[in-house]
XYZ file of C-alpha atoms in Angstrom:
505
model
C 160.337 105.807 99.656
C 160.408 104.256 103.392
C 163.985 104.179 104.036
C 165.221 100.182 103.878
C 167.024 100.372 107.398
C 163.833 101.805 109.052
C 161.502 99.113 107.891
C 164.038 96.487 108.661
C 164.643 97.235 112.308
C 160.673 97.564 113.144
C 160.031 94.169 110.857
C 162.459 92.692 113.039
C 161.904 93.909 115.984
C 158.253 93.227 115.705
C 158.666 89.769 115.092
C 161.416 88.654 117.462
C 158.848 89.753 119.852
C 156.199 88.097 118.265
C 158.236 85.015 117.895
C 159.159 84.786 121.836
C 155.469 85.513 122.758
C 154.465 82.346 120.543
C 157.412 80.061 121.607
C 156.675 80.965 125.152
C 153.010 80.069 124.969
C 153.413 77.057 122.980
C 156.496 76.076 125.547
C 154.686 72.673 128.081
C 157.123 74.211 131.064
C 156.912 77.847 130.790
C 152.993 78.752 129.295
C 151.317 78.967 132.265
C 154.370 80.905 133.995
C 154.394 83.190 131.404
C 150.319 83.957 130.772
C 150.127 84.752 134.678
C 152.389 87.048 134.149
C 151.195 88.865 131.433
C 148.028 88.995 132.618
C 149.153 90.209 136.703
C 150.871 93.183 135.030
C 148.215 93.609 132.280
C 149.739 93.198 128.885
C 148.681 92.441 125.646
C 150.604 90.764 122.863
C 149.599 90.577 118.860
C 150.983 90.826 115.828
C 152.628 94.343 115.561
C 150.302 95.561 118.788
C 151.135 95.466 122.557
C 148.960 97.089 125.298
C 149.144 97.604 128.639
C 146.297 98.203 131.184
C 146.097 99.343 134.457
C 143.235 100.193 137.146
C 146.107 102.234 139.104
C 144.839 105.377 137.788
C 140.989 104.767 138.443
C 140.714 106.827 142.076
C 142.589 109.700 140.044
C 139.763 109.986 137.769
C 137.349 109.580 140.587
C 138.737 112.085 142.202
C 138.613 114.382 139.113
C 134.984 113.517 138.354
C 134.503 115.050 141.781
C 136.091 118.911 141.367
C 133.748 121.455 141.019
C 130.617 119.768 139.581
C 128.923 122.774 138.383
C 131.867 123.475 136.265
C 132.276 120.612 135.467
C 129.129 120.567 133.732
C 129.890 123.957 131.878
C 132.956 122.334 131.222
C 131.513 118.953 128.963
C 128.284 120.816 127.575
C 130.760 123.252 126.433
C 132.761 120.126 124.863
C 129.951 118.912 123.503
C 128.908 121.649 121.329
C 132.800 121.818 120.192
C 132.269 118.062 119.259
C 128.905 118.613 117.336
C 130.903 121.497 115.391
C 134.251 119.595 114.780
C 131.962 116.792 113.572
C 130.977 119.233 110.853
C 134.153 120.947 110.555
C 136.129 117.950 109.935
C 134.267 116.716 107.037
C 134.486 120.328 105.486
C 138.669 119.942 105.940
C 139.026 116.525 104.698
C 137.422 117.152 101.456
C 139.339 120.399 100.911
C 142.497 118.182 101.779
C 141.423 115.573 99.745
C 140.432 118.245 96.679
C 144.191 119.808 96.945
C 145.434 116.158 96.943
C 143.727 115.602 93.726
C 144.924 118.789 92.564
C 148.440 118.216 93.534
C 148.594 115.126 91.563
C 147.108 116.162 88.230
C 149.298 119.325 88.187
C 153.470 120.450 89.661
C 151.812 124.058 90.136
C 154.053 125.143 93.133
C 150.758 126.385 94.953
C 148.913 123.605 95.991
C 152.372 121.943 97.261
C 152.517 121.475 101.267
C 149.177 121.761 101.983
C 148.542 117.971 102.388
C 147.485 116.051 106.195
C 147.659 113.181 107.646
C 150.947 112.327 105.934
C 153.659 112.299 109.290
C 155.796 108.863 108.677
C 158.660 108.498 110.823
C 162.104 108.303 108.748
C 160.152 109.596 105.449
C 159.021 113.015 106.080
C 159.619 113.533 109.630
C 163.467 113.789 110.589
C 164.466 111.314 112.858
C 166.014 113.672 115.082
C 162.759 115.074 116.355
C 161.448 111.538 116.797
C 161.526 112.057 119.988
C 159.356 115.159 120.285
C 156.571 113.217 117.839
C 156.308 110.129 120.095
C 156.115 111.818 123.184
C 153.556 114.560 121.847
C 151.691 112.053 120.150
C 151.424 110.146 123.758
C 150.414 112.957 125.648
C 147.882 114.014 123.670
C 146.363 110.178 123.587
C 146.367 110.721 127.257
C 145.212 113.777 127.662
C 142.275 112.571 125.002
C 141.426 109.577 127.115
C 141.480 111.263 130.430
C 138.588 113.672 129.233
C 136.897 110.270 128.278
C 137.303 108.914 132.051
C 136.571 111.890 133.669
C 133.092 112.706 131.512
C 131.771 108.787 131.738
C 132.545 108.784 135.417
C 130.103 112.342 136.436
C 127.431 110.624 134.432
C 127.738 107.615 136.168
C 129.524 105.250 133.995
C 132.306 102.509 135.323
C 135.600 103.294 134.796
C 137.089 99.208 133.834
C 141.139 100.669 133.561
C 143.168 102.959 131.633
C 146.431 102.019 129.263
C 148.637 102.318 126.699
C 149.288 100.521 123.349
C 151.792 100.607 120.636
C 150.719 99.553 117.324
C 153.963 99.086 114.768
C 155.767 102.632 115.900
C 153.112 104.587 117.002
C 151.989 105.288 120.444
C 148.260 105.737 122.196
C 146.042 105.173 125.290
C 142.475 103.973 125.818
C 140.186 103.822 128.843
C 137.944 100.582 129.641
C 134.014 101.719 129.999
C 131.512 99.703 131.021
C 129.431 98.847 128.208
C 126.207 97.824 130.035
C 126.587 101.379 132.510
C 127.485 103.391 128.780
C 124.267 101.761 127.140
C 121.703 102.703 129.710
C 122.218 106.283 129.759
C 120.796 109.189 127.505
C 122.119 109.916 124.441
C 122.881 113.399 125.339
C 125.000 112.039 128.418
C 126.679 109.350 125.924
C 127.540 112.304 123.783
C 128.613 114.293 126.388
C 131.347 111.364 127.159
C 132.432 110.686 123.850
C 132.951 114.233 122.901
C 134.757 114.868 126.150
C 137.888 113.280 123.936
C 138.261 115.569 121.266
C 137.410 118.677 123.200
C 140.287 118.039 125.331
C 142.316 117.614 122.822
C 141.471 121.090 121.477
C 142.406 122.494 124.958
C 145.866 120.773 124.885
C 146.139 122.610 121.644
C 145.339 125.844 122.446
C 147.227 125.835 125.664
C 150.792 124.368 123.970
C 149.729 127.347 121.446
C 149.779 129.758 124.035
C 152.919 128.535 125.506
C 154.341 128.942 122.435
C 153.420 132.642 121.778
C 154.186 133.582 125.757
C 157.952 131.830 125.383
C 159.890 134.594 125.246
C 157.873 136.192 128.109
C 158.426 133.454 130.169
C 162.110 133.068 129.532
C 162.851 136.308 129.889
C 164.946 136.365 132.988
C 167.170 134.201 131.247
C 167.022 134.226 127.648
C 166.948 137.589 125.098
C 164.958 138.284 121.863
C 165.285 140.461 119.361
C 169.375 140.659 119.233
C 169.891 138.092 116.193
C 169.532 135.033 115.090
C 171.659 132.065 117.848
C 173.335 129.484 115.727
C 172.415 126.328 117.600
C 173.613 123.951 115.186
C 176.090 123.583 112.274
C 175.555 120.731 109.619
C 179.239 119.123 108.916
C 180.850 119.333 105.865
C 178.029 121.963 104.795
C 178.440 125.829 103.580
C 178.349 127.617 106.839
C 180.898 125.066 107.797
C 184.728 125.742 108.755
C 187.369 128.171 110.243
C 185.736 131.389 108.956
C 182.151 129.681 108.718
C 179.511 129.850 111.884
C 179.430 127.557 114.555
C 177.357 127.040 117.123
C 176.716 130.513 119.627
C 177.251 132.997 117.268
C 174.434 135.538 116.592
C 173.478 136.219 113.159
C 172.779 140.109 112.897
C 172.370 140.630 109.155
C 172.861 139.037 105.852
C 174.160 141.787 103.536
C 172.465 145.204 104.207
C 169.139 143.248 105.181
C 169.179 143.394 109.334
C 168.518 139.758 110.853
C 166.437 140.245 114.434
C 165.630 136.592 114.944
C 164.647 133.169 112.993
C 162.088 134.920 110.839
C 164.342 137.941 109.768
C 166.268 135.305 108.381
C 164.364 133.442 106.392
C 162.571 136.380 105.122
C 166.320 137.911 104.344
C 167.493 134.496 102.276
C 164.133 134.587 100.349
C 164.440 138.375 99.521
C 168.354 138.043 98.466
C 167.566 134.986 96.503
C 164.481 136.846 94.265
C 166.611 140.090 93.836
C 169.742 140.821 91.645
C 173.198 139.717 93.497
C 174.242 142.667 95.357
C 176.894 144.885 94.320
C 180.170 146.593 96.250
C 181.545 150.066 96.557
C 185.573 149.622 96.083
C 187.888 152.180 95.192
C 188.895 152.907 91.846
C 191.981 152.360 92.145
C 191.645 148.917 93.799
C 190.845 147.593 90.000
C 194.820 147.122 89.223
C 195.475 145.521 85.864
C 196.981 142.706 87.195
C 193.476 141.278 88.944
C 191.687 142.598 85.689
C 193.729 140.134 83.698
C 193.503 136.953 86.680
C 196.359 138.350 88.894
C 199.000 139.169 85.966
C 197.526 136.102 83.815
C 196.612 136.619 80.450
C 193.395 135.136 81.171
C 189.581 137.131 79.765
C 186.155 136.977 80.830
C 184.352 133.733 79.008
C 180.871 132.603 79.096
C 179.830 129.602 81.115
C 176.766 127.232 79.813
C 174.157 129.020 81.303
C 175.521 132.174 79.676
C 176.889 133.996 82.583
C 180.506 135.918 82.816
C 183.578 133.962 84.363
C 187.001 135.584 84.706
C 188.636 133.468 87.325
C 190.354 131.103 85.310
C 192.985 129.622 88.381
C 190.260 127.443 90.989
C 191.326 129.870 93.530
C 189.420 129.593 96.795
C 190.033 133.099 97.542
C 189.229 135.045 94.103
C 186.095 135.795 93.063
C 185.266 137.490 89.146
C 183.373 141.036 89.338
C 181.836 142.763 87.019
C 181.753 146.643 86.521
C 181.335 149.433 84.501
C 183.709 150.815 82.546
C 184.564 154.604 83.562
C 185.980 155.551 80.324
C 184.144 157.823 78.783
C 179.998 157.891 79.226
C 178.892 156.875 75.827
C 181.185 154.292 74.984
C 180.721 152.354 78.771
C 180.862 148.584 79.034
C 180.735 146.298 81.582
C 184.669 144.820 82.303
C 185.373 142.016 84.613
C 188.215 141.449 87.099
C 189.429 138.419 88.996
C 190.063 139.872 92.808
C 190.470 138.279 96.185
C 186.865 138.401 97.532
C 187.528 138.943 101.258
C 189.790 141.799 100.462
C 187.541 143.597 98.116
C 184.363 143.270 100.345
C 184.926 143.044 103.958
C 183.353 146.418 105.549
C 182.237 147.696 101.952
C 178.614 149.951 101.388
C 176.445 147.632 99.298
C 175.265 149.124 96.576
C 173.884 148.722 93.001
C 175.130 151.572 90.830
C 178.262 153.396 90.361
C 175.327 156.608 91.816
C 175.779 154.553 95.152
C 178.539 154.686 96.002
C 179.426 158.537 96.765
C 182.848 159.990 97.975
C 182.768 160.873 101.757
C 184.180 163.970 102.509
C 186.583 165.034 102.844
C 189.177 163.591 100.355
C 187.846 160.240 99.401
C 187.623 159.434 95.665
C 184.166 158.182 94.534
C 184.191 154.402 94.421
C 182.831 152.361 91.693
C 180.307 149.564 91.862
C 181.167 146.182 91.243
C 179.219 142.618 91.367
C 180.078 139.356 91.674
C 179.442 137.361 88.518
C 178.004 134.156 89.475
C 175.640 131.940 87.811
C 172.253 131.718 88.083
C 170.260 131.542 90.876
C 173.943 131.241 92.848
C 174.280 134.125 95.224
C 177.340 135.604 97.225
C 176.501 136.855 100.486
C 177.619 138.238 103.871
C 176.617 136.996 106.715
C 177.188 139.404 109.705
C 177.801 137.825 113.328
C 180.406 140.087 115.623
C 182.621 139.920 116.668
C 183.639 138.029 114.401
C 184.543 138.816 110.675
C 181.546 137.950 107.812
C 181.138 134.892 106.604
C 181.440 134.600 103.041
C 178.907 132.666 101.451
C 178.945 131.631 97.309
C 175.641 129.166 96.573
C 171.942 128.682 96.721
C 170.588 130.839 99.822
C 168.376 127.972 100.714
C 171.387 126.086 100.801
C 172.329 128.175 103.615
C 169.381 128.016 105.515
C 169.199 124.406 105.787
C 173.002 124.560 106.759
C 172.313 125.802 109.990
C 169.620 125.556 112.616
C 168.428 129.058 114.528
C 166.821 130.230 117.757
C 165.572 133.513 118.817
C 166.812 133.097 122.633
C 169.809 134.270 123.053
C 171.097 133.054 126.857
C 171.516 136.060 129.208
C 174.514 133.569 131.523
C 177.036 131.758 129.881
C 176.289 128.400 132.053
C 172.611 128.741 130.154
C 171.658 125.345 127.728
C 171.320 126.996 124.226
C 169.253 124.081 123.532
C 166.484 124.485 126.099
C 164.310 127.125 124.336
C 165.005 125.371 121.317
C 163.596 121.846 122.876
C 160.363 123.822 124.567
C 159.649 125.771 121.558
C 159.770 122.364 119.320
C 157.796 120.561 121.716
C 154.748 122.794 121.835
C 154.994 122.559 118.104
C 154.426 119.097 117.664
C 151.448 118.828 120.592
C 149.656 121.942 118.724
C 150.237 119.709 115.252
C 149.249 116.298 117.106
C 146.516 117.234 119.568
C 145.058 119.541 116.831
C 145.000 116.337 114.243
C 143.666 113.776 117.189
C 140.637 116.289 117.649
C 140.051 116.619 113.845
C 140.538 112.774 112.951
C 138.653 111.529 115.906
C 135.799 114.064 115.150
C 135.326 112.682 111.725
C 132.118 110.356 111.369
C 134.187 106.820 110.732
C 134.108 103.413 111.944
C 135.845 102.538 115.192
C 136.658 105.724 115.737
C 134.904 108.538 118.530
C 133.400 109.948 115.436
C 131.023 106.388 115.373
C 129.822 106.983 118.626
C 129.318 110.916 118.235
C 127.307 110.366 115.693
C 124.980 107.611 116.568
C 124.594 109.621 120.096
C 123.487 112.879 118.192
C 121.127 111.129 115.836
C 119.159 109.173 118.737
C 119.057 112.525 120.322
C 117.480 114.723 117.758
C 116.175 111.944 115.265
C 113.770 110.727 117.491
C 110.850 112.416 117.006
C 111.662 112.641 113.502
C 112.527 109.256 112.409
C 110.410 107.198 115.126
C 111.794 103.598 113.697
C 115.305 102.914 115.347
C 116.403 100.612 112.578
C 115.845 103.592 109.964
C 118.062 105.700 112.410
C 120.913 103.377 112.475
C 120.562 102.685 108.632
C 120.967 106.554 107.773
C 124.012 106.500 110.412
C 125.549 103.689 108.891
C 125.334 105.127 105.400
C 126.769 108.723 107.085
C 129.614 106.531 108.831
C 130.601 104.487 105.182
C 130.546 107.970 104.017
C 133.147 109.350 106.515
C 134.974 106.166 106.411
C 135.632 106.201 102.874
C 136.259 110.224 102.873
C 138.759 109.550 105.635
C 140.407 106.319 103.760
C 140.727 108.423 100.538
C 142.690 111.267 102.518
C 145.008 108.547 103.698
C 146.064 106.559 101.065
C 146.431 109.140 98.099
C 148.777 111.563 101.615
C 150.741 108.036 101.748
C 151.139 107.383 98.141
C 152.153 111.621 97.933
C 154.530 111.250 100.819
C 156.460 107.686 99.834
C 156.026 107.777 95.439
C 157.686 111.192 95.488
């Protein structure tokens, strides 16, 4: 569900605005005061919509329309071609979305889960700590978008009116002004030349942040390492990996058990593969299994079974004990598995992992073989170490994923100690949200639908190779308008069954 506090501050917000604006205008002594000035500065009030427009930015464009005409011209036939193809394309994805939608809903089959689009809402499925990195992606890549726009109408001769922004409810965007009578005169090649300049650019932003993103670590490599851990950048309060022994921020993860951690993805991959194999078991000495912790430290106390039918020996809520099981070495045919209550840090701490009694050899030259014993949890729960020197482990007892959403990684690891740990963190999150962003602009506003570029892309192509074809313009726009209700509805469909998955569950 849309959390209440979220819809309450834009609902208010929205119309305290929208309550001055009307005041204002209605106000005898301050209307004409106040319309001059929203119209000297360029704004645009309306129910849950403000926009601002500007021709500040107009001899920019001009003088980007100007660079390099010839490759220029490589540069927007090459767009266009992208736009004829991502016209196509886009379709083909949003009824393969919509089909896993459909799929998702009639069935809880873990595969088709997280495959869904166009389902980003602020405060439900986007955390609104990285609010920041949406809004400010999702406004560059408007711009970007609308710049191509300017730039394309103005080589084939088309006016420029201004350039803005808008917000409408939370999210942001920009628009250029064209002049209609200048955009209707032209060919339909040129027209389709402008209106696919849009998406095409967004497709550059995207591949470029997606380059960024893979050439990181190359570019911060005078200040920041890879490859030496995992950098704890964060520590959720109150959470796992919390307190004195826990992890806190700067420490390097370098393993988790005997699986070795190299960076983010070694870690992830490590917490999936301890959570889908058995718990791991300890080499201890022999003679470390005293009586008095097989019988819960000199308690009469004996293994029981818990609901889900595991083994529990620790009957005294200590903090610090944890119940093993282990193999009894008395004689080979009459072995059973025994329990014992011991203090976990003790037993563990610097110990060969191992999950036999076969492990766990003597090492010359007088060591006694050890013997092999495993913490008896329940299921699903997991005990693990977590290795970051110089400090000692970390001893973890839950669900691993409950540890990975404990803590929040980086692969950088800061070569100077006056070095932000955050930076790479804050690039590397960025780029991720214009590839996600300027990637969905070019698919969304490639898709044949009304009032989008899709509209325009489409009536452009089909008076440019329709003509000879269909030689009655009125047939031409009918079969557009019947390929546009088709888009629109295909488009519509993907939206509100995403919305209904993202706020009913």
């Amino acid at each position: 569900m849309i959390p209440v506090p979220l819809l309450v501050v834009v609902m208010g917000g929205w119309c305290a605005v929208y309550l001055t604006d009307t005041l204002l205008k209605l106000s005898s002594t301050h209307r004409i005061r106040y319309e001059s000035w929203l119209a000297s500065r360029g704004l645009m009030l309306s129910p849950f919509h403000v926009r601002w427009q500007t021709t500040a930015f107009n001899r920019l464009f001009a003088y980007c329309a100007r660079i390099n005409p010839r490759a220029q011209y490589l540069w927007f036939n090459s767009g266009l071609v992208f736009g004829v193809v991502a016209m196509v394309g886009s379709v083909v994805l949003l009824t393969r979305t919509l089909q896993q939608t459909l799929a998702q809903m009639t069935t809880d089959s873990p595969g088709v889960r997280g495959q869904q689009a166009l389902q980003v809402i602020p405060g439900v499925n986007l955390p609104t700590s990285q609010l920041a990195y949406f809004f400010i992606a999702l406004l560059l890549s408007g711009v970007i978008h609308e710049l191509g726009h300017a730039v394309a109408a103005l080589r084939e001769q088309v006016r420029v009116n201004g350039f803005g922004i808008f917000v409408f409810v939370v999210y942001p965007g920009a628009f250029v002004d064209l002049f209609t009578t200048h955009l209707s005169i032209i060919s339909p090649t040129q027209q389709l030349r402008i209106f696919c300049a849009g998406v095409w650019h967004n497709f550059v932003l995207c591949v470029a942040a997606l380059a960024l993103l893979f050439l990181l670590p190359l570019f911060l490599l005078p200040m920041y390492s890879t490859g030496g851990g995992a950098l704890v950048t964060e520590v959720v309060q109150g959470s796992a990996a919390d307190g004195p022994r826990g992890l806190s921020p700067g420490d390097i993860v370098t393993g988790l058990e005997d699986c070795p951690v190299g960076g983010v993805e070694d870690w992830s991959s490590c917490l999936s593969r301890l959570s889908q194999t058995p718990q791991t078991g300890y080499c201890v000495p022999g003679a470390s299994l005293q009586p008095s912790w097989a019988h819960g430290r000199g308690e009469s106390a004996v293994a029981f079974k818990r609901l889900d039918g595991t083994m529990d020996c620790c009957s005294n809520n200590s903090l610090t004990d944890l119940c093993f099981s282990y193999m009894s070495p008395q004689g080979k045919n009459s072995r059973g598995r025994e329990y014992a209550c011991m203090p976990v840090r003790k037993m563990v701490s610097g110990t060969q992992v191992c999950r036999s009694d076969g492990d766990c050899v003597a090492a010359p030259p007088h060591a006694a073989a050890g013997v092999c014993v495993t913490p008896s949890l329940e299921n699903r729960t997991r005990f693990i170490r977590v290795t970051h020197p110089p400090n000692t482990h970390m001893l973890f007892v839950g669900f691993p994923p409950h540890l990975q959403y404990a803590v929040s990684l980086t692969n950088f690891i800061p070569r100077f100690g006056f070095l932000h740990l955050d930076l790479p963190v804050f690039l590397e999150t960025f780029c991720k949200y214009v590839v996600s962003l300027s990637g969905a602009l070019a698919v969304v506003n490639s898709v044949p639908c009304f009032a989008l570029d899709g509209q325009w892309m489409l009536n452009a192509l089909l008076e440019a190779t329709l003509v000879t074809v269909v030689t009655d313009r009125q047939k031409r726009e009918l079969i557009g308008f019947f390929l546009l209700l088709a888009g629109s509805a295909l488009l519509a469909a993907n939206v509100a069954l995403g919305l209904w998955m993202v706020t009913a569950r």
